[in-house]
mmCIF file of C-alpha atoms in Angstrom:
data_model
loop_
_atom_site.group_PDB
_atom_site.id
_atom_site.type_symbol
_atom_site.label_atom_id
_atom_site.label_comp_id
_atom_site.label_asym_id
_atom_site.label_seq_id
_atom_site.Cartn_x
_atom_site.Cartn_y
_atom_site.Cartn_z
ATOM 1 C CA ASP A 1 144.368 84.986 213.404
ATOM 2 C CA GLY A 2 148.119 85.353 212.806
ATOM 3 C CA GLY A 3 149.549 86.063 209.413
ATOM 4 C CA ILE A 4 150.861 88.528 206.913
ATOM 5 C CA THR A 5 148.531 90.877 205.091
ATOM 6 C CA GLN A 6 149.081 92.778 201.902
ATOM 7 C CA SER A 7 146.740 95.397 200.591
ATOM 8 C CA PRO A 8 145.260 96.088 198.214
ATOM 9 C CA LYS A 9 145.050 92.909 196.135
ATOM 10 C CA TYR A 10 144.789 94.849 192.864
ATOM 11 C CA LEU A 11 146.088 98.355 192.241
ATOM 12 C CA PHE A 12 145.952 100.544 189.178
ATOM 13 C CA ARG A 13 148.012 103.693 188.779
ATOM 14 C CA LYS A 14 148.832 106.150 186.060
ATOM 15 C CA GLU A 15 152.360 106.345 184.772
ATOM 16 C CA GLY A 16 154.441 108.900 186.647
ATOM 17 C CA GLN A 17 152.674 108.469 189.979
ATOM 18 C CA ASN A 18 154.247 107.034 193.089
ATOM 19 C CA VAL A 19 152.312 104.240 194.789
ATOM 20 C CA THR A 20 152.725 102.599 198.186
ATOM 21 C CA LEU A 21 151.989 98.935 198.815
ATOM 22 C CA SER A 22 151.117 97.891 202.346
ATOM 23 C CA CYS A 23 152.494 94.864 204.204
ATOM 24 C CA GLU A 24 151.598 94.081 207.814
ATOM 25 C CA GLN A 25 152.449 91.024 209.913
ATOM 26 C CA ASN A 26 151.360 89.998 213.397
ATOM 27 C CA LEU A 27 153.725 87.020 213.656
ATOM 28 C CA ASN A 28 156.292 88.985 215.682
ATOM 29 C CA HIS A 29 158.881 88.272 212.992
ATOM 30 C CA ASP A 30 162.081 90.283 212.860
ATOM 31 C CA ALA A 31 162.722 89.876 209.126
ATOM 32 C CA MET A 32 160.589 91.120 206.258
ATOM 33 C CA TYR A 33 161.082 91.001 202.500
ATOM 34 C CA TRP A 34 159.681 92.424 199.282
ATOM 35 C CA TYR A 35 159.783 90.440 196.043
ATOM 36 C CA ARG A 36 158.696 91.161 192.524
ATOM 37 C CA GLN A 37 157.315 88.399 190.295
ATOM 38 C CA ASP A 38 156.809 88.804 186.553
ATOM 39 C CA PRO A 39 154.790 86.304 184.460
ATOM 40 C CA GLY A 40 156.604 82.997 184.166
ATOM 41 C CA GLN A 41 159.503 84.237 186.234
ATOM 42 C CA GLY A 42 160.831 83.644 189.681
ATOM 43 C CA LEU A 43 160.875 85.921 192.697
ATOM 44 C CA ARG A 44 163.375 88.756 192.599
ATOM 45 C CA LEU A 45 164.356 90.435 195.851
ATOM 46 C CA ILE A 46 163.694 94.179 196.000
ATOM 47 C CA TYR A 47 164.422 95.087 199.628
ATOM 48 C CA TYR A 48 164.709 93.246 202.893
ATOM 49 C CA SER A 49 164.835 94.139 206.542
ATOM 50 C CA GLN A 50 166.444 92.006 209.215
ATOM 51 C CA ILE A 51 165.240 94.108 212.106
ATOM 52 C CA VAL A 52 163.140 97.182 212.801
ATOM 53 C CA ASN A 53 164.682 100.513 211.724
ATOM 54 C CA ASP A 54 167.074 98.753 209.356
ATOM 55 C CA PHE A 55 166.785 97.594 205.755
ATOM 56 C CA GLN A 56 169.027 96.656 202.832
ATOM 57 C CA LYS A 57 168.750 96.706 199.066
ATOM 58 C CA GLY A 58 168.067 93.484 197.262
ATOM 59 C CA ASP A 59 168.935 92.664 193.675
ATOM 60 C CA ILE A 60 166.493 95.065 191.981
ATOM 61 C CA ALA A 61 166.098 98.034 194.355
ATOM 62 C CA GLU A 62 166.288 100.810 191.748
ATOM 63 C CA GLY A 63 163.028 102.750 191.551
ATOM 64 C CA TYR A 64 161.738 101.434 194.889
ATOM 65 C CA SER A 65 161.913 102.635 198.481
ATOM 66 C CA VAL A 66 160.919 101.130 201.842
ATOM 67 C CA SER A 67 160.713 101.992 205.508
ATOM 68 C CA ARG A 68 160.705 99.845 208.649
ATOM 69 C CA GLU A 69 159.613 102.119 211.470
ATOM 70 C CA LYS A 70 157.539 99.438 213.156
ATOM 71 C CA LYS A 71 158.286 95.736 213.539
ATOM 72 C CA GLU A 72 154.960 94.716 212.053
ATOM 73 C CA SER A 73 154.997 96.997 209.009
ATOM 74 C CA PHE A 74 157.192 97.164 205.892
ATOM 75 C CA PRO A 75 155.582 99.358 203.205
ATOM 76 C CA LEU A 76 157.009 99.468 199.684
ATOM 77 C CA THR A 77 156.827 102.596 197.525
ATOM 78 C CA VAL A 78 157.064 102.135 193.789
ATOM 79 C CA THR A 79 158.347 105.446 192.484
ATOM 80 C CA SER A 80 157.991 107.025 189.070
ATOM 81 C CA ALA A 81 161.679 106.181 188.513
ATOM 82 C CA GLN A 82 160.816 102.482 188.225
ATOM 83 C CA LYS A 83 160.814 101.913 184.471
ATOM 84 C CA ASN A 84 158.563 98.872 184.336
ATOM 85 C CA PRO A 85 156.479 98.755 187.519
ATOM 86 C CA THR A 86 153.622 96.523 186.347
ATOM 87 C CA ALA A 87 154.111 93.242 188.226
ATOM 88 C CA PHE A 88 152.955 91.009 191.064
ATOM 89 C CA TYR A 89 154.484 92.122 194.374
ATOM 90 C CA LEU A 90 154.915 89.705 197.264
ATOM 91 C CA CYS A 91 155.771 90.533 200.846
ATOM 92 C CA ALA A 92 157.148 87.921 203.238
ATOM 93 C CA SER A 93 158.314 87.674 206.821
ATOM 94 C CA SER A 94 160.430 85.235 208.783
ATOM 95 C CA ARG A 95 161.492 84.898 212.392
ATOM 96 C CA LEU A 96 165.195 85.039 211.528
ATOM 97 C CA ALA A 97 166.414 86.546 208.256
ATOM 98 C CA GLY A 98 167.395 83.833 205.788
ATOM 99 C CA ARG A 99 167.475 81.098 208.402
ATOM 100 C CA THR A 100 163.836 80.209 209.045
ATOM 101 C CA GLU A 101 160.800 79.644 206.873
ATOM 102 C CA ALA A 102 159.228 82.639 205.214
ATOM 103 C CA PHE A 103 155.507 83.347 205.278
ATOM 104 C CA PHE A 104 154.082 85.190 202.299
ATOM 105 C CA GLY A 105 151.187 87.562 201.931
ATOM 106 C CA GLN A 106 148.574 87.134 199.205
ATOM 107 C CA GLY A 107 150.375 89.618 196.971
ATOM 108 C CA THR A 108 149.454 92.878 195.251
ATOM 109 C CA ARG A 109 149.037 92.979 191.490
ATOM 110 C CA LEU A 110 150.078 96.443 190.342
ATOM 111 C CA THR A 111 149.154 97.689 186.899
ATOM 112 C CA VAL A 112 150.525 100.997 185.676
ATOM 113 C CA VAL A 113 148.838 102.491 182.650
ATOM 114 C CA GLY B 1 176.674 87.175 195.001
ATOM 115 C CA GLN B 2 174.044 84.692 196.030
ATOM 116 C CA GLN B 3 172.495 82.957 193.061
ATOM 117 C CA VAL B 4 170.704 79.665 192.661
ATOM 118 C CA MET B 5 169.976 78.052 189.303
ATOM 119 C CA GLN B 6 166.958 75.831 189.026
ATOM 120 C CA ILE B 7 166.164 73.353 186.249
ATOM 121 C CA PRO B 8 164.099 72.535 184.352
ATOM 122 C CA GLN B 9 161.994 75.669 183.896
ATOM 123 C CA TYR B 10 158.923 73.685 182.853
ATOM 124 C CA GLN B 11 157.906 70.049 183.106
ATOM 125 C CA HIS B 12 154.798 68.344 181.753
ATOM 126 C CA VAL B 13 154.090 64.852 183.040
ATOM 127 C CA GLN B 14 151.304 62.341 182.835
ATOM 128 C CA GLU B 15 149.542 61.735 186.113
ATOM 129 C CA GLY B 16 151.333 58.919 187.895
ATOM 130 C CA GLU B 17 154.766 59.736 186.493
ATOM 131 C CA ASP B 18 157.593 60.943 188.686
ATOM 132 C CA PHE B 19 158.991 64.484 188.679
ATOM 133 C CA THR B 20 162.288 65.999 189.787
ATOM 134 C CA THR B 21 163.529 69.569 189.980
ATOM 135 C CA TYR B 22 167.141 70.504 190.666
ATOM 136 C CA CYS B 23 168.694 73.509 192.349
ATOM 137 C CA ASN B 24 172.391 74.403 191.990
ATOM 138 C CA SER B 25 174.619 77.040 193.520
ATOM 139 C CA SER B 26 178.218 78.030 192.826
ATOM 140 C CA THR B 27 178.716 78.765 196.517
ATOM 141 C CA THR B 28 178.144 76.682 199.623
ATOM 142 C CA LEU B 29 174.654 77.108 201.005
ATOM 143 C CA SER B 30 174.032 77.389 204.726
ATOM 144 C CA ASN B 31 170.510 76.115 204.168
ATOM 145 C CA ILE B 32 168.111 75.480 201.298
ATOM 146 C CA GLN B 33 164.379 76.023 201.492
ATOM 147 C CA TRP B 34 161.681 74.741 199.150
ATOM 148 C CA TYR B 35 158.379 76.437 198.391
ATOM 149 C CA LYS B 36 155.330 75.665 196.262
ATOM 150 C CA GLN B 37 153.219 78.287 194.510
ATOM 151 C CA ARG B 38 149.860 77.205 193.133
ATOM 152 C CA PRO B 39 148.577 79.063 190.040
ATOM 153 C CA GLY B 40 147.285 82.467 191.129
ATOM 154 C CA GLY B 41 148.567 81.959 194.662
ATOM 155 C CA HIS B 42 151.530 82.851 196.808
ATOM 156 C CA PRO B 43 154.560 80.697 197.726
ATOM 157 C CA VAL B 44 154.047 78.323 200.621
ATOM 158 C CA PHE B 45 156.943 76.864 202.569
ATOM 159 C CA LEU B 46 157.498 73.116 202.180
ATOM 160 C CA ILE B 47 160.749 72.310 203.957
ATOM 161 C CA GLN B 48 164.203 73.475 204.988
ATOM 162 C CA LEU B 49 167.401 71.431 204.676
ATOM 163 C CA VAL B 50 170.450 72.340 206.702
ATOM 164 C CA LYS B 51 172.822 69.384 206.950
ATOM 165 C CA SER B 52 175.162 68.041 204.292
ATOM 166 C CA GLY B 53 173.644 64.969 202.602
ATOM 167 C CA GLU B 54 170.319 65.470 204.357
ATOM 168 C CA VAL B 55 167.268 63.661 202.984
ATOM 169 C CA LYS B 56 163.739 64.452 204.136
ATOM 170 C CA LYS B 57 160.440 63.004 203.027
ATOM 171 C CA GLN B 58 156.915 64.367 203.070
ATOM 172 C CA LYS B 59 154.554 61.670 201.775
ATOM 173 C CA ARG B 60 155.339 61.472 198.037
ATOM 174 C CA LEU B 61 157.901 64.303 198.155
ATOM 175 C CA THR B 62 161.603 63.624 198.767
ATOM 176 C CA PHE B 63 164.040 66.463 199.368
ATOM 177 C CA GLN B 64 167.818 66.067 199.210
ATOM 178 C CA PHE B 65 170.711 68.364 200.094
ATOM 179 C CA GLY B 66 174.012 67.590 198.398
ATOM 180 C CA GLU B 67 177.089 66.467 200.266
ATOM 181 C CA ALA B 68 178.914 69.665 199.341
ATOM 182 C CA LYS B 69 175.832 71.768 200.191
ATOM 183 C CA LYS B 70 175.865 73.276 196.707
ATOM 184 C CA ASN B 71 172.861 71.497 195.241
ATOM 185 C CA SER B 72 169.473 70.197 196.192
ATOM 186 C CA SER B 73 166.617 68.313 194.590
ATOM 187 C CA LEU B 74 162.908 67.765 195.043
ATOM 188 C CA HIS B 75 161.468 64.496 193.761
ATOM 189 C CA ILE B 76 157.749 63.750 193.557
ATOM 190 C CA THR B 77 156.724 60.129 193.184
ATOM 191 C CA ALA B 78 153.570 59.275 191.232
ATOM 192 C CA THR B 79 152.404 62.816 190.540
ATOM 193 C CA GLN B 80 148.802 63.834 191.051
ATOM 194 C CA THR B 81 146.866 66.759 189.600
ATOM 195 C CA THR B 82 147.083 68.426 193.014
ATOM 196 C CA ASP B 83 150.869 68.682 192.541
ATOM 197 C CA VAL B 84 150.409 71.294 189.800
ATOM 198 C CA GLY B 85 152.225 74.547 190.518
ATOM 199 C CA THR B 86 155.642 76.146 190.562
ATOM 200 C CA TYR B 87 158.301 74.789 192.879
ATOM 201 C CA PHE B 88 161.019 77.138 194.078
ATOM 202 C CA CYS B 89 164.215 76.542 195.936
ATOM 203 C CA ALA B 90 165.586 79.387 198.026
ATOM 204 C CA ASP B 91 169.050 80.102 199.338
ATOM 205 C CA GLY B 92 168.743 81.192 202.934
ATOM 206 C CA SER B 93 172.360 82.118 203.581
ATOM 207 C CA GLY B 94 172.225 83.404 207.116
ATOM 208 C CA ASN B 95 175.249 85.695 206.862
ATOM 209 C CA THR B 96 173.597 88.224 204.582
ATOM 210 C CA GLY B 97 170.028 87.844 205.790
ATOM 211 C CA LYS B 98 168.879 87.562 202.187
ATOM 212 C CA LEU B 99 166.505 84.863 200.962
ATOM 213 C CA ILE B 100 167.244 84.369 197.267
ATOM 214 C CA PHE B 101 164.930 82.298 195.114
ATOM 215 C CA GLY B 102 165.683 80.190 192.090
ATOM 216 C CA GLN B 103 163.700 80.754 188.894
ATOM 217 C CA GLY B 104 161.309 77.958 189.749
ATOM 218 C CA THR B 105 160.101 74.839 187.964
ATOM 219 C CA THR B 106 156.505 74.874 186.763
ATOM 220 C CA LEU B 107 154.901 71.457 186.866
ATOM 221 C CA GLN B 108 151.881 70.576 184.726
ATOM 222 C CA VAL B 109 150.189 67.214 185.304
ATOM 223 C CA LYS B 110 147.946 65.715 182.635
ATOM 224 C CA PRO B 111 145.147 63.562 184.077
#
């Protein structure tokens, strides 16, 4: 069953701790993206990767880090430097970056207390 | 940089009324994509427009791309309660590889 999987669905962390959100796709897509969504707001781009072993900062990269060591995986680390990390995080993939439809995972709702 | 403005932010309609959301950019778009996010869900792709002046229809949904490729619209005819959700446009400018979303329009439909 092809698709994009994010885990976990809900995540709770204490302030000051780093946390890594998982994103895996088996669609053989080159491009992957991470977005942050706050209540009543749109999707803001954190990081994106057009191809394996390469990634670029999006509009709100501060306090986040990513890696793209494998084509199917694009984990996002929310570091303690992120001032307001509580949000809904969405991962997406597309065959060609920016030029073909994006498929989204179910999202991870991160709460930092 | 890439930025798309989407209006209105919210729209409440009576079931059966029409609905339109607009997406505007200050720069020429190579393509525009539209997505729908149901409450509590994730965005789902609806359509992509590429050509200047392009019009595409999906049942009661009509998508338009402006002649100058700087604006786009989504029109829903005779809304139904199943149309409830947030509709996003996205700028898929191929040069940068980014996919930048507008703020979205949240549609509420009163039965």
